[in-house]
Amino acid sequence: MKEKLIQQFQELYKGEGEIRSYFAPGRVNLIGEHTDYNGGHVFPCALTLGTYGIVRSRSDRKLRFYSANFERLGVIETSLDELVPDPKANWTNYPKGVMWAFEKRGYKLSHGLDILIYGNIPNGSGLSSSASLEVLTGVILKDTFGFDVSMVDIALIGQDSENNFNGCNCGIMDQFASAMGKKDHAIFLDTNTLHYEYAPVVLKDAKIVITNSKVKHSLVDSAYNDRRNECETALKELQAVTKIASLGELTEEEYEAHKDAVKDAVRQKRAKHAVYENQRTIRAVEALKNQDVELFGKLMNASHESLRYDYEVSCEEIDILVDLAQAMPGVLGSRITGGGFGGCTVSIVKNDAVDTFISEIGKTYQEKVGHEAEFYVVEIGDGAGTI
Ligand code: GLA
């Protein structure tokens, strides 16, 4: 892959000079959904799918970007003096946003770059292609300019760029997983403190299978921001009766004791999800540590139920996939993963059931929805870096 992309880079940009190569992965979240902006826990892992970047320094302040995924867009040119969001700049708003966020923190980019990008995360699948592009840009800048930033800083800078340059009010999970991933491990992250722990993903005789519904409903970003606002309002209402800084601080019992402070039935459901999902995530990680994969799977099913009925971020196509999976022998658990309203499910499937899972669910999904689903048997990879 790397050699092919370097060759493409040379043919495209010509010229001389040292060429460097980088990779940042996408992620799948095993459990802990819509908890990262509520001060709760998440449990994602990095994929071996992700975004590659081939880079050469320039002596002027020009930036040239090319994506092998969007060949028709050709080379998109800008400069370090034009780091402002621009709809015409298309996907390059992500790397530009990260450059902007570095400069905002006082890290001066002293010269321009030629960059070629290629990503193998299916677009719009909810497996964090944009976060991987942000983290990729972070490692490019750290390495090129020798900035003294940690990988956690790079995740935070990526989130800042997404929130304040690209207008999506996301939490820290995706960038953190891409920057901090570890082969064969998931990251148990407390988003309140950024304290984290790596947990080996030992599933005995089972595998993680991602199913891509290949649907992405519109209004994803606005519905996401609505959920955030609902949780923030619910938190304020709860703060009138109990001393908490985030919903993640409540146990289920504490929430039940105080829930009447939340004056709207929809907001009560949203806050309930945030509290219960956080506690479920803590319990699920404990179950995995105890090698109780069955319990881990049951908690994944409960997570989906809560996302479907209380948080209302699922959709018909995803529910079809999850219902089919949960009803199939050899499936220990299945749920929607990521922001929602389409995208992917994640399932734990016994090794000897994986082939049937793919063929049976593939067939029924196609019949019911009218297009194919895609399946990926997951390998958990390392976080971003040079390659
Ligand atoms: C998106 C966001 C994350 C997180 C998930 C939901 O992926 O980018 O920060 O909130 O949705 O768990």
PDB file of N, CA and C in Angstrom, residues 73 75 108 153 246 256 261:
ATOM      1  N   LEU A  73     -11.689  15.438  -7.825  1.00  0.00           N
ATOM      2  CA  LEU A  73     -11.451  16.762  -7.239  1.00  0.00           C
ATOM      3  C   LEU A  73     -10.045  17.274  -7.562  1.00  0.00           C
ATOM      4  N   VAL A  75      -5.996  18.120  -7.465  1.00  0.00           N
ATOM      5  CA  VAL A  75      -5.190  18.731  -6.399  1.00  0.00           C
ATOM      6  C   VAL A  75      -5.929  19.979  -5.896  1.00  0.00           C
ATOM      7  N   LYS A 108       3.626  27.101  15.516  1.00  0.00           N
ATOM      8  CA  LYS A 108       3.706  27.776  14.213  1.00  0.00           C
ATOM      9  C   LYS A 108       4.141  26.808  13.122  1.00  0.00           C
ATOM     10  N   ASP A 153      -2.792  14.828  23.290  1.00  0.00           N
ATOM     11  CA  ASP A 153      -2.940  16.208  22.791  1.00  0.00           C
ATOM     12  C   ASP A 153      -3.452  16.187  21.351  1.00  0.00           C
ATOM     13  N   SER A 246     -21.614  16.053  35.812  1.00  0.00           N
ATOM     14  CA  SER A 246     -21.998  15.426  34.548  1.00  0.00           C
ATOM     15  C   SER A 246     -22.930  14.244  34.828  1.00  0.00           C
ATOM     16  N   GLU A 256     -32.737   7.350  39.222  1.00  0.00           N
ATOM     17  CA  GLU A 256     -34.158   7.056  39.475  1.00  0.00           C
ATOM     18  C   GLU A 256     -34.691   7.922  40.627  1.00  0.00           C
ATOM     19  N   ALA A 261     -36.861  15.588  38.520  1.00  0.00           N
ATOM     20  CA  ALA A 261     -36.375  16.955  38.309  1.00  0.00           C
ATOM     21  C   ALA A 261     -36.318  17.285  36.815  1.00  0.00           C
TER      22      ALA A 261
END
